[in-house]
Coordinates of C-alpha atoms and ligand atoms in Angstrom, one line a residue:
M25 CA -14.7 -8.6 -46.8
A26 CA -11.2 -10.1 -46.5
V27 CA -8.8 -8.3 -44.2
D28 CA -5.1 -9.0 -44.0
S29 CA -5.0 -8.7 -40.3
T30 CA -2.1 -9.8 -38.2
L31 CA -4.0 -9.5 -34.9
P32 CA -2.7 -12.2 -32.6
S33 CA -4.0 -15.7 -33.3
P34 CA -7.6 -14.7 -33.9
L35 CA -10.2 -17.5 -34.0
G36 CA -12.3 -16.1 -36.8
A37 CA -12.8 -13.5 -39.5
P38 CA -14.3 -10.1 -38.8
A39 CA -17.9 -10.5 -37.8
S40 CA -19.1 -7.7 -40.2
G41 CA -18.0 -5.2 -42.7
K42 CA -17.9 -2.6 -39.9
D43 CA -15.6 -4.8 -37.9
A44 CA -13.4 -5.3 -40.9
K45 CA -13.0 -1.6 -41.2
A46 CA -12.2 -1.2 -37.5
L47 CA -9.6 -4.0 -37.7
Q48 CA -8.1 -2.4 -40.8
F49 CA -7.8 0.9 -38.9
I50 CA -6.0 -0.8 -36.0
E51 CA -3.6 -2.3 -38.5
E52 CA -2.9 1.0 -40.2
M53 CA -2.3 2.8 -37.0
T54 CA -0.1 0.2 -35.5
K55 CA 2.0 -0.1 -38.7
K56 CA 2.7 3.6 -38.9
V57 CA 3.2 4.5 -35.3
D58 CA 6.0 7.0 -35.7
S59 CA 4.5 8.9 -38.6
V60 CA 1.1 9.0 -36.9
Q61 CA 2.8 10.3 -33.7
Q62 CA 4.6 13.0 -35.7
R63 CA 1.3 14.0 -37.4
V64 CA -0.5 14.1 -34.0
L65 CA 2.2 16.4 -32.5
R66 CA 2.1 18.6 -35.5
E67 CA -1.7 18.9 -35.3
I68 CA -1.7 19.6 -31.6
L69 CA 1.1 22.2 -31.7
S70 CA -0.1 24.0 -34.8
R71 CA -3.7 24.4 -33.7
N72 CA -2.6 25.5 -30.2
A73 CA 0.3 27.7 -31.4
E74 CA -1.5 30.8 -30.1
T75 CA -2.3 29.4 -26.6
E76 CA -0.8 31.2 -23.6
Y77 CA 0.9 28.0 -22.5
L78 CA 2.9 27.3 -25.7
K79 CA 3.7 31.0 -26.1
R80 CA 5.0 31.1 -22.5
F81 CA 7.7 28.7 -23.5
S82 CA 8.4 30.5 -26.8
L83 CA 7.5 27.6 -29.0
N84 CA 6.9 30.3 -31.7
G85 CA 4.7 28.1 -33.8
A86 CA 7.3 25.3 -34.1
T87 CA 5.7 21.9 -34.5
D88 CA 8.7 19.6 -34.6
R89 CA 9.7 17.2 -31.9
E90 CA 13.1 18.7 -31.3
A91 CA 11.8 22.2 -30.6
F92 CA 8.9 20.8 -28.5
K93 CA 11.1 18.6 -26.4
S94 CA 13.8 21.3 -25.8
R95 CA 11.4 24.1 -24.9
I96 CA 8.4 22.6 -23.3
P97 CA 8.9 21.2 -19.8
V98 CA 7.6 17.9 -18.5
V99 CA 5.0 18.7 -15.8
T100 CA 2.8 17.3 -13.1
Y101 CA -0.7 18.4 -12.2
E102 CA 0.7 20.6 -9.4
D103 CA 2.6 22.6 -12.0
L104 CA -0.5 23.3 -14.0
Q105 CA -2.8 23.9 -11.1
P106 CA -2.7 27.7 -11.1
D107 CA -3.7 27.7 -14.8
I108 CA -6.4 25.1 -14.3
Q109 CA -7.8 27.1 -11.4
R110 CA -8.0 30.2 -13.7
I111 CA -10.1 28.1 -16.1
A112 CA -12.2 26.8 -13.3
N113 CA -12.8 30.4 -12.1
G114 CA -14.1 31.4 -15.5
D115 CA -11.1 32.6 -17.6
K116 CA -12.1 31.7 -21.1
S117 CA -8.9 32.9 -22.8
P118 CA -7.0 30.2 -24.7
I119 CA -4.7 29.0 -22.0
F120 CA -4.1 25.4 -22.9
S121 CA -6.3 25.0 -26.0
V122 CA -7.7 27.2 -28.7
H123 CA -10.8 25.2 -28.5
P124 CA -13.1 26.1 -25.7
I125 CA -12.8 23.9 -22.6
S126 CA -16.1 22.1 -22.6
E127 CA -15.9 20.7 -19.0
F128 CA -13.5 19.4 -16.4
L129 CA -13.0 15.7 -16.0
T130 CA -12.5 14.8 -12.3
S131 CA -9.8 12.2 -12.1
S132 CA -9.6 9.6 -9.4
G133 CA -6.0 10.9 -8.9
T134 CA -6.0 13.6 -6.3
S135 CA -4.1 16.7 -5.5
A136 CA -4.2 18.1 -1.9
G137 CA -7.0 15.8 -1.1
E138 CA -9.3 16.7 -4.0
R139 CA -9.8 15.1 -7.4
K140 CA -7.6 16.5 -10.1
L141 CA -9.5 18.6 -12.6
M142 CA -8.6 17.7 -16.2
P143 CA -9.7 20.3 -18.8
T144 CA -11.2 18.7 -21.9
I145 CA -12.6 19.9 -25.2
H146 CA -15.7 18.7 -27.0
E147 CA -14.0 16.8 -29.8
E148 CA -12.2 14.5 -27.3
L149 CA -15.5 12.7 -27.0
D150 CA -15.1 11.6 -30.6
R151 CA -11.7 10.3 -29.8
R152 CA -13.0 8.3 -26.8
Q153 CA -15.8 7.0 -29.0
L154 CA -13.4 5.9 -31.6
L155 CA -11.5 3.8 -29.1
Y156 CA -14.7 2.3 -27.8
S157 CA -15.7 1.4 -31.4
L158 CA -12.6 -0.8 -31.8
L159 CA -13.3 -3.0 -28.8
M160 CA -16.1 -5.2 -30.1
P161 CA -14.6 -5.8 -33.5
V162 CA -11.5 -7.2 -31.7
M163 CA -13.6 -9.2 -29.3
N164 CA -15.8 -10.6 -32.0
R165 CA -12.8 -12.4 -33.5
Y166 CA -12.2 -14.3 -30.3
V167 CA -15.8 -14.9 -29.1
P168 CA -18.3 -15.6 -31.9
G169 CA -22.0 -15.1 -31.6
L170 CA -22.1 -12.0 -29.3
D171 CA -24.8 -10.7 -31.5
K172 CA -27.1 -13.5 -30.3
G173 CA -27.6 -12.0 -26.9
K174 CA -26.8 -9.1 -24.5
G175 CA -24.2 -7.7 -22.2
L176 CA -25.0 -7.3 -18.5
Y177 CA -22.9 -4.3 -17.6
F178 CA -23.1 -2.5 -14.3
L179 CA -22.4 1.1 -15.3
F180 CA -22.8 4.1 -13.1
V181 CA -22.6 7.9 -13.2
K182 CA -21.5 10.0 -10.3
A183 CA -22.4 13.4 -9.0
S184 CA -21.4 16.4 -11.1
T185 CA -20.5 19.9 -9.8
K186 CA -19.9 23.2 -11.3
T187 CA -16.7 25.2 -10.9
P188 CA -16.9 28.8 -9.8
G189 CA -16.8 29.8 -13.5
G190 CA -19.7 27.6 -14.3
L191 CA -18.0 24.6 -16.0
L192 CA -19.2 21.1 -15.3
A193 CA -16.8 18.9 -13.3
R194 CA -17.5 15.2 -13.4
P195 CA -15.8 11.8 -14.0
V196 CA -14.9 10.9 -17.5
L197 CA -17.4 8.0 -17.7
T198 CA -20.2 10.2 -16.2
S199 CA -19.4 12.6 -19.1
Y200 CA -19.4 9.8 -21.7
Y201 CA -22.6 8.1 -20.5
N202 CA -24.4 11.5 -20.5
S203 CA -23.2 12.3 -24.0
D204 CA -25.2 11.7 -27.2
H205 CA -22.5 9.3 -28.3
F206 CA -23.7 7.0 -25.6
K207 CA -27.3 7.9 -25.1
T208 CA -28.4 7.9 -28.7
R209 CA -25.9 5.3 -29.9
P210 CA -27.2 3.5 -33.0
Y211 CA -28.4 0.0 -32.5
D212 CA -25.6 -2.5 -32.8
P213 CA -26.5 -6.2 -32.4
F214 CA -23.1 -6.9 -31.0
N215 CA -23.4 -4.3 -28.3
V216 CA -26.8 -4.5 -26.7
Y217 CA -27.0 -4.0 -23.0
T218 CA -29.5 -5.3 -20.5
S219 CA -29.4 -2.0 -18.6
P220 CA -31.6 0.7 -19.9
N221 CA -29.9 4.2 -20.2
E222 CA -32.3 5.5 -17.5
A223 CA -30.9 3.0 -15.0
I224 CA -27.3 3.8 -15.9
L225 CA -27.9 7.5 -15.7
C226 CA -29.6 7.5 -12.4
I227 CA -27.4 9.3 -10.0
D228 CA -28.5 7.3 -6.9
S229 CA -26.2 4.3 -6.8
F230 CA -28.7 2.1 -5.0
Q231 CA -31.5 2.7 -7.4
S232 CA -29.2 2.5 -10.4
M233 CA -27.8 -0.8 -9.2
Y234 CA -31.2 -2.2 -8.2
A235 CA -32.7 -1.5 -11.6
Q236 CA -29.6 -2.8 -13.5
M237 CA -29.6 -6.0 -11.5
L238 CA -33.3 -6.5 -11.9
C239 CA -32.9 -6.2 -15.7
G240 CA -30.0 -8.6 -15.7
L241 CA -32.0 -11.2 -13.8
I242 CA -35.1 -10.8 -16.0
M243 CA -33.0 -11.2 -19.1
R244 CA -30.8 -13.9 -17.6
D245 CA -30.9 -16.3 -20.5
E246 CA -29.9 -13.7 -23.0
V247 CA -26.8 -12.6 -21.1
L248 CA -23.6 -13.5 -22.9
R249 CA -21.1 -11.4 -21.0
V250 CA -21.1 -9.8 -17.6
G251 CA -19.1 -6.8 -16.8
A252 CA -18.3 -3.5 -15.1
V253 CA -15.5 -1.1 -15.7
F254 CA -13.3 -2.4 -12.9
A255 CA -13.3 -5.7 -11.1
S256 CA -14.3 -4.0 -7.9
G257 CA -17.5 -2.8 -9.5
L258 CA -18.5 -6.3 -10.6
L259 CA -17.9 -7.7 -7.1
R260 CA -20.0 -4.9 -5.7
A261 CA -22.8 -6.0 -7.9
I262 CA -22.5 -9.6 -6.6
H263 CA -22.5 -8.3 -3.1
F264 CA -25.6 -6.2 -3.9
L265 CA -27.3 -9.4 -5.1
Q266 CA -26.3 -11.1 -1.9
T267 CA -28.0 -8.4 0.2
N268 CA -31.0 -7.6 -2.0
W269 CA -32.0 -10.8 -3.7
K270 CA -35.2 -11.3 -1.6
E271 CA -36.5 -7.9 -2.7
L272 CA -35.5 -8.5 -6.3
A273 CA -37.2 -11.9 -6.4
H274 CA -40.3 -10.3 -4.9
D275 CA -40.4 -7.8 -7.7
I276 CA -39.9 -10.5 -10.3
A277 CA -42.6 -12.6 -8.8
N278 CA -45.1 -9.8 -8.8
G279 CA -44.0 -7.6 -11.7
T280 CA -43.7 -4.7 -9.3
L281 CA -40.8 -2.3 -8.6
N282 CA -39.4 -1.8 -5.1
P283 CA -40.7 1.5 -3.7
K284 CA -37.0 2.3 -2.7
V285 CA -36.6 3.0 -6.4
T286 CA -38.1 6.5 -6.6
D287 CA -36.5 7.9 -9.7
A288 CA -39.4 8.7 -12.1
S289 CA -37.6 7.9 -15.3
V290 CA -36.3 4.6 -13.9
R291 CA -39.7 3.6 -12.7
E292 CA -41.2 4.5 -16.1
C293 CA -38.7 2.5 -18.1
M294 CA -38.9 -0.5 -15.8
K295 CA -42.7 -0.6 -16.3
K296 CA -42.1 -1.9 -19.8
I297 CA -39.6 -4.6 -18.6
L298 CA -41.4 -5.9 -15.5
K299 CA -43.9 -8.7 -15.8
P300 CA -44.8 -11.2 -13.1
N301 CA -42.6 -14.3 -13.5
L302 CA -43.0 -16.7 -10.6
E303 CA -40.8 -19.4 -12.1
L304 CA -37.9 -17.0 -12.4
A305 CA -38.5 -15.6 -8.9
E306 CA -38.4 -19.1 -7.5
F307 CA -35.2 -19.9 -9.4
I308 CA -33.5 -16.7 -8.0
T309 CA -34.7 -17.6 -4.5
R310 CA -33.4 -21.2 -4.8
E311 CA -30.0 -20.1 -6.1
C312 CA -29.4 -17.1 -3.8
S313 CA -30.6 -18.8 -0.6
K314 CA -28.0 -21.5 -0.9
E315 CA -25.1 -21.0 1.5
D316 CA -22.6 -21.6 -1.2
W317 CA -22.1 -18.7 -3.7
E318 CA -19.3 -20.4 -5.7
R319 CA -20.0 -20.0 -9.5
I320 CA -23.0 -17.8 -8.8
I321 CA -22.4 -15.8 -12.0
V322 CA -22.7 -18.9 -14.3
R323 CA -25.5 -20.3 -12.2
I324 CA -27.6 -17.2 -12.6
W325 CA -26.3 -16.3 -16.1
P326 CA -25.6 -19.7 -17.6
N327 CA -24.7 -18.4 -21.1
T328 CA -22.0 -16.1 -20.0
K329 CA -18.9 -16.5 -22.1
Y330 CA -16.6 -14.1 -20.4
L331 CA -16.3 -11.3 -17.8
D332 CA -15.6 -7.9 -19.1
V333 CA -13.7 -6.1 -16.3
I334 CA -10.3 -4.6 -15.8
V335 CA -8.3 -6.8 -13.5
T336 CA -4.9 -5.2 -14.2
G337 CA -3.0 -2.8 -11.9
A338 CA -4.7 -2.3 -8.5
M339 CA -7.6 -4.6 -9.6
A340 CA -5.4 -7.7 -9.8
Q341 CA -6.2 -8.3 -6.2
Y342 CA -9.7 -9.3 -7.2
V343 CA -8.8 -12.0 -9.7
P344 CA -9.2 -15.0 -7.2
T345 CA -12.5 -13.8 -5.9
L346 CA -13.9 -13.3 -9.5
E347 CA -12.6 -16.7 -10.4
Y348 CA -14.5 -18.1 -7.5
Y349 CA -17.8 -16.4 -8.3
S350 CA -17.5 -17.1 -12.1
G351 CA -16.2 -20.7 -12.0
G352 CA -13.1 -19.5 -13.8
L353 CA -14.6 -17.7 -16.8
P354 CA -12.1 -15.7 -18.9
M355 CA -11.7 -12.1 -17.8
A356 CA -11.3 -9.6 -20.6
C357 CA -9.4 -6.4 -19.9
T358 CA -10.3 -4.5 -23.0
M359 CA -8.9 -1.1 -22.6
Y360 CA -6.5 1.3 -20.8
A361 CA -7.7 4.9 -20.3
S362 CA -7.7 7.9 -18.0
S363 CA -9.3 11.2 -17.6
E364 CA -6.4 12.9 -19.3
C365 CA -6.6 10.7 -22.4
Y366 CA -7.8 7.3 -23.6
F367 CA -4.7 5.4 -24.4
G368 CA -5.3 2.1 -26.0
L369 CA -6.7 -1.4 -26.1
N370 CA -5.9 -5.1 -25.6
L371 CA -5.7 -6.8 -28.9
N372 CA -5.8 -10.2 -27.3
P373 CA -8.6 -9.7 -24.8
M374 CA -9.1 -13.4 -23.9
C375 CA -5.6 -13.8 -22.6
K376 CA -4.9 -14.5 -18.9
P377 CA -5.0 -11.5 -16.6
S378 CA -1.3 -11.8 -15.9
E379 CA -0.6 -11.6 -19.7
V380 CA -2.7 -8.5 -20.5
A381 CA -0.9 -6.0 -22.7
Y382 CA -2.4 -2.8 -24.0
T383 CA -1.5 -1.4 -27.4
I384 CA -1.4 2.3 -27.2
M385 CA -3.1 3.8 -30.2
P386 CA -0.8 6.5 -31.7
N387 CA -3.7 8.6 -32.9
M388 CA -5.1 9.3 -29.4
A389 CA -2.4 11.8 -28.3
Y390 CA 1.4 12.3 -28.4
F391 CA 3.1 9.9 -26.1
E392 CA 6.6 10.0 -24.5
F393 CA 8.2 7.6 -22.1
L394 CA 10.6 8.3 -19.3
P395 CA 12.7 5.1 -18.5
H396 CA 11.8 4.1 -15.0
E397 CA 15.3 4.0 -13.7
P398 CA 17.4 6.2 -11.4
S399 CA 18.5 9.5 -13.0
A400 CA 16.9 8.8 -16.4
S401 CA 16.4 12.0 -18.2
R402 CA 16.0 11.1 -21.9
Y403 CA 12.4 10.9 -23.0
V404 CA 11.7 8.1 -25.5
D405 CA 9.1 8.2 -28.3
L406 CA 6.4 5.6 -28.6
A407 CA 8.1 3.9 -31.5
D408 CA 11.4 3.7 -29.7
V409 CA 10.6 2.0 -26.4
E410 CA 12.4 -1.3 -25.8
I411 CA 11.0 -4.7 -24.8
G412 CA 11.4 -5.6 -21.2
K413 CA 11.9 -2.0 -20.0
E414 CA 9.7 0.0 -17.7
Y415 CA 8.6 3.5 -18.4
E416 CA 6.6 6.3 -16.9
L417 CA 3.9 7.5 -19.3
I418 CA 3.8 11.2 -20.5
V419 CA 1.1 12.6 -22.7
T420 CA 0.5 15.6 -24.8
T421 CA -3.2 15.8 -25.6
Y422 CA -5.5 17.6 -28.1
A423 CA -7.2 19.2 -25.1
G424 CA -3.9 21.0 -24.3
L425 CA -2.0 19.0 -21.7
C426 CA 1.6 19.2 -22.7
R427 CA 4.2 16.7 -21.6
Y428 CA 2.0 15.7 -18.7
R429 CA 3.1 12.9 -16.3
V430 CA 0.2 10.6 -16.0
G431 CA 1.7 8.7 -13.1
D432 CA 1.5 5.2 -14.5
I433 CA 4.4 2.8 -14.9
L434 CA 4.2 0.5 -17.9
R435 CA 6.4 -2.4 -19.1
V436 CA 6.9 -3.1 -22.8
T437 CA 6.0 -6.8 -23.4
G438 CA 6.0 -6.9 -27.2
F439 CA 4.9 -5.2 -30.4
H440 CA 1.9 -5.4 -32.7
N441 CA 3.3 -4.3 -36.0
S442 CA 5.4 -1.4 -34.9
A443 CA 3.2 -0.5 -32.0
P444 CA 4.5 -1.4 -28.6
Q445 CA 2.3 -3.3 -26.2
F446 CA 2.5 -2.5 -22.5
S447 CA 1.6 -4.3 -19.3
F448 CA 0.4 -2.0 -16.6
V449 CA 2.9 -2.3 -13.8
R450 CA 1.6 0.1 -11.2
R451 CA 0.6 3.6 -10.4
K452 CA 3.4 5.7 -8.9
N453 CA 3.1 6.5 -5.2
V454 CA -0.1 4.5 -4.6
L455 CA -0.1 2.6 -1.3
L456 CA -3.7 1.6 -0.8
S457 CA -6.5 1.1 -3.3
I458 CA -9.8 -0.7 -3.0
E459 CA -11.5 0.6 -6.1
S460 CA -10.9 4.0 -7.8
D461 CA -9.4 5.4 -4.5
K462 CA -5.7 5.9 -4.5
T463 CA -4.0 6.7 -1.2
D464 CA -0.4 7.6 -1.1
E465 CA 2.2 7.4 1.6
S466 CA 1.9 11.1 2.7
E467 CA -1.9 10.9 2.8
L468 CA -1.7 7.9 5.0
Q469 CA 0.9 9.6 7.2
N470 CA -1.3 12.7 7.5
A471 CA -4.3 10.6 8.4
I472 CA -2.3 8.8 11.2
E473 CA -1.1 12.1 12.5
S474 CA -4.6 13.5 12.6
A475 CA -5.9 10.5 14.4
S476 CA -3.0 10.5 16.8
I477 CA -4.2 13.8 18.2
L478 CA -7.1 12.0 19.8
L479 CA -4.6 9.9 21.7
K480 CA -2.7 12.8 23.3
E481 CA -4.9 13.2 26.3
F482 CA -4.3 9.5 27.0
N483 CA -0.6 10.0 26.9
T484 CA -0.4 7.5 24.1
S485 CA 1.3 7.7 20.7
V486 CA 1.5 5.6 17.6
V487 CA 5.1 4.4 17.4
E488 CA 4.8 2.4 14.2
Y489 CA 2.2 1.6 11.6
T490 CA 1.6 -0.1 8.4
S491 CA -1.5 -0.8 6.2
Y492 CA -3.2 -3.3 4.1
A493 CA -6.1 -3.2 1.6
D494 CA -8.4 -6.0 2.8
T495 CA -10.5 -7.1 -0.2
K496 CA -11.5 -10.5 1.2
Q497 CA -14.9 -9.2 1.9
I498 CA -17.1 -6.9 -0.2
P499 CA -16.8 -4.0 0.1
G500 CA -13.1 -4.0 0.9
H501 CA -11.7 -1.8 3.5
Y502 CA -8.4 -0.3 4.8
V503 CA -6.7 -2.0 7.7
I504 CA -4.2 0.0 9.6
Y505 CA -1.9 -1.8 12.0
W506 CA -0.8 0.3 15.0
E507 CA 1.8 -0.3 17.6
L508 CA 1.1 2.1 20.5
L509 CA 3.2 3.4 23.2
V510 CA 0.8 3.7 26.2
K511 CA 2.6 5.7 28.9
D512 CA -0.1 5.4 31.6
S513 CA -1.8 2.1 31.4
A514 CA -4.4 3.2 33.9
N515 CA -5.5 5.8 31.4
A516 CA -5.1 3.9 28.2
P517 CA -7.3 5.0 25.2
T518 CA -10.7 3.2 25.3
D519 CA -12.3 1.2 22.6
D520 CA -14.5 4.2 21.8
V521 CA -11.5 6.5 21.4
L522 CA -9.8 4.0 19.1
N523 CA -13.0 3.7 17.0
Q524 CA -13.0 7.5 16.8
C525 CA -9.4 7.4 15.6
C526 CA -10.6 5.2 12.7
L527 CA -13.2 7.9 11.7
Q528 CA -10.7 10.6 12.1
M529 CA -8.3 8.9 9.7
E530 CA -11.2 8.6 7.2
E531 CA -11.9 12.3 7.6
S532 CA -8.4 13.2 6.6
L533 CA -8.2 10.8 3.6
N534 CA -8.9 12.2 0.1
S535 CA -12.2 13.0 -1.4
V536 CA -12.2 9.9 -3.7
Y537 CA -11.9 7.7 -0.6
R538 CA -14.6 9.6 1.2
Q539 CA -16.9 9.6 -1.8
S540 CA -16.5 5.8 -2.1
R541 CA -17.4 5.5 1.6
V542 CA -20.3 7.8 1.6
A543 CA -22.0 8.0 -1.8
D544 CA -21.0 4.7 -3.4
N545 CA -20.7 2.5 -0.3
S546 CA -17.9 0.7 -2.2
I547 CA -15.4 0.9 0.7
G548 CA -16.2 -0.4 4.1
P549 CA -15.3 1.2 7.5
L550 CA -11.6 1.7 8.2
E551 CA -10.2 -0.7 10.7
I552 CA -7.4 -0.2 13.2
R553 CA -5.7 -3.3 14.5
V554 CA -3.6 -2.6 17.5
V555 CA -0.6 -5.0 17.8
Q556 CA 1.5 -6.0 20.7
T557 CA 4.5 -3.9 21.7
G558 CA 7.6 -5.2 19.8
T559 CA 5.6 -6.4 16.7
F560 CA 7.3 -4.0 14.3
E561 CA 10.7 -5.1 15.6
E562 CA 9.8 -8.6 14.8
L563 CA 8.8 -7.4 11.4
M564 CA 12.2 -5.9 10.9
D565 CA 13.9 -9.2 12.1
Y566 CA 11.9 -11.1 9.6
A567 CA 12.9 -8.7 6.8
I568 CA 16.5 -8.9 7.8
S569 CA 16.3 -12.7 7.9
R570 CA 15.2 -12.5 4.3
G571 CA 18.2 -10.4 3.3
A572 CA 17.2 -6.8 4.0
S573 CA 20.0 -4.5 5.1
I574 CA 19.8 -3.3 8.8
N575 CA 21.0 0.1 7.8
Q576 CA 18.5 0.7 5.1
Y577 CA 15.5 -1.1 6.6
K578 CA 12.3 1.0 6.4
V579 CA 9.0 -0.1 7.8
P580 CA 6.8 -1.0 4.8
R581 CA 3.9 1.4 5.0
C582 CA 1.7 -1.1 3.2
V583 CA 1.9 -4.9 3.4
S584 CA 0.4 -7.8 1.4
F585 CA 2.9 -10.6 1.7
T586 CA 1.2 -13.5 3.4
P587 CA 3.9 -14.4 6.0
I588 CA 4.1 -10.7 7.1
M589 CA 0.3 -10.5 7.3
E590 CA 0.3 -13.7 9.4
L591 CA 2.9 -12.3 11.7
L592 CA 1.0 -9.1 12.2
D593 CA -2.4 -10.8 12.6
S594 CA -1.0 -13.1 15.2
R595 CA 0.1 -10.1 17.3
V596 CA -3.2 -8.2 17.2
V597 CA -4.6 -7.3 20.7
S598 CA -7.7 -5.3 19.6
K599 CA -9.6 -4.4 16.5
H600 CA -11.5 -1.2 16.0
F601 CA -13.8 0.1 13.2
S602 CA -14.9 3.5 12.1
P603 CA -18.3 4.1 13.8
G604 CA -19.7 6.5 11.2
L605 CA -19.2 8.0 7.8
P606 CA -16.7 10.7 7.1
H607 CA -17.9 14.0 5.5
W608 CA -18.3 14.1 1.8
T609 CA -20.2 16.4 -0.5
P610 CA -19.8 16.7 -4.3
E611 CA -18.5 20.2 -3.7
R612 CA -14.8 20.6 -3.5
R613 CA -13.2 21.7 -0.2
R614 CA -11.1 24.2 -2.1
Ligands
AMP711 P1 -9.0 8.2 -13.9 O1 -8.2 9.4 -14.4 O2 -9.6 8.4 -12.6 O3 -9.9 7.7 -15.0 O4 -7.9 7.0 -13.6 C1 -7.0 6.6 -14.7 C2 -6.1 5.7 -14.1 O5 -6.7 4.4 -13.8 C3 -5.0 5.4 -15.1 O6 -4.0 6.4 -15.1 C4 -4.5 4.1 -14.5 O7 -3.6 4.3 -13.3 C5 -5.8 3.4 -14.0 N1 -6.2 2.5 -15.1 C6 -7.0 2.8 -16.1 N2 -7.2 1.8 -17.0 C7 -6.4 0.8 -16.5 C8 -6.2 -0.6 -16.8 N3 -6.7 -1.1 -17.9 N4 -5.4 -1.3 -16.1 C9 -4.8 -0.8 -14.9 N5 -5.0 0.5 -14.5 C10 -5.8 1.2 -15.3

């Protein structure tokens, strides 16, 4: 079937009739951005006309942009929280949406230390599924033959909780992997995974990873692409292989399954996959026992054509490490999504990480953009954004979020038909991030204050601090540089006290951070590096020598610039690590 597609420099024709339809759909949507957006807004506002939220602002059934923009305020999560709490407590009246709220999606963005709760409705699953269904048709045009093998994807679910009113609260991917859309997906030769559903759906992250890695090793010759959602997840898998290859090789040699994997459904499904294979076990042992792990991905999975991981935004810090482990395989960032809404996809997925641009699909929600410049107040429609400019993304969703600030800053890099393409610039107010954790300036400040209390009896205070997300090792960890004022050197805080300060900081960081530490083991112990007195003054001198104004100089609360790191590290007098795990349970603290 011929398709007049203008997708950027594709290498081949659609791989199938199904692909051709998907590509056609992308073309249609991107050619009619503004009219699709008008239709989406009309649909959302007309179906939700009787909701408490729209009535509160006297929209009176209007469905046009002008009325919508003039009467409905642009809001943040904190503005909506009282209403969200009512839903969580069991209020079933139509507050945001006339459709029943099917569950809450727990965002990795936090509010007062806890994950944000995003109300969603059942049909949103179809919309997410639709976006997923477009990814392979695009990829197949760039990478032929993906139907000849499998994808090794490390996919995980996380703990779910129930709100006081009985609604499920869980991350969006946990919701998706547990849905029939995923569990009973029809066979698609272009989208076959090595991981069985049972392994993906196993809530214990060790058992899940163990089973997924074992399958990946057993099917190593069939693997054509290796991936995880985010780069940090794939590196975690490599680290897992580094620490567990002996046990994995033992299982492969004997056709047995490690007794640490206790989940009955995982054990049952692995029975069908495991057979003794001495040759493979010897190969794994040979490769993994080498000191040098450079190119390990292509050494173990020699037919891998690309890595499928997001390496944009906070994940860009992992590009060099992934290049090292993969021998420079292309990294495909295929989509841009959030708990609030799935936004769009990358139409040129084999481009370099620095060139990734996401095309927002106008059928997913109604999108507005606030120019990211001082005192901007005019909200721009999707079709009207300008190349080169940066914007903050605002969404109005079918689930009932109206003019909601997502917190992402995007830059327009070009257009596909009339659909703008955006590079992800950064998330607003995020200082530190290792994986899905997002720590902002005030959270860091609170953590410092809370730890400083332990220093009081030593007549010591923290006079300056900054931070750094150290991702050189896996898992990455937070490093906090402290300059201390010790008033009584005979009674200076001991090593043990400073270790406890690390743990105290962790205790006061948000629940996503603590979950990553405790349940996922994806962030290592927090480290405090105490620096010599006067180090932060040197830091200021350095900034001023590079043109900073003395009057306006502020200590950067997070650093990554190599000369600054070198300066700080050369002044370190002692290093301290968190001696234990902070508290975390799936239940919310409030
Ligand atoms: P969550 O709501 O926890 O799923 O987090 C969604 C957020 O993750 C988005 O608002 C972005 O800040 C970030 N994110 C998602 N996809 C991408 C991507 N492709 N590139 C960069 N950041 C992303």
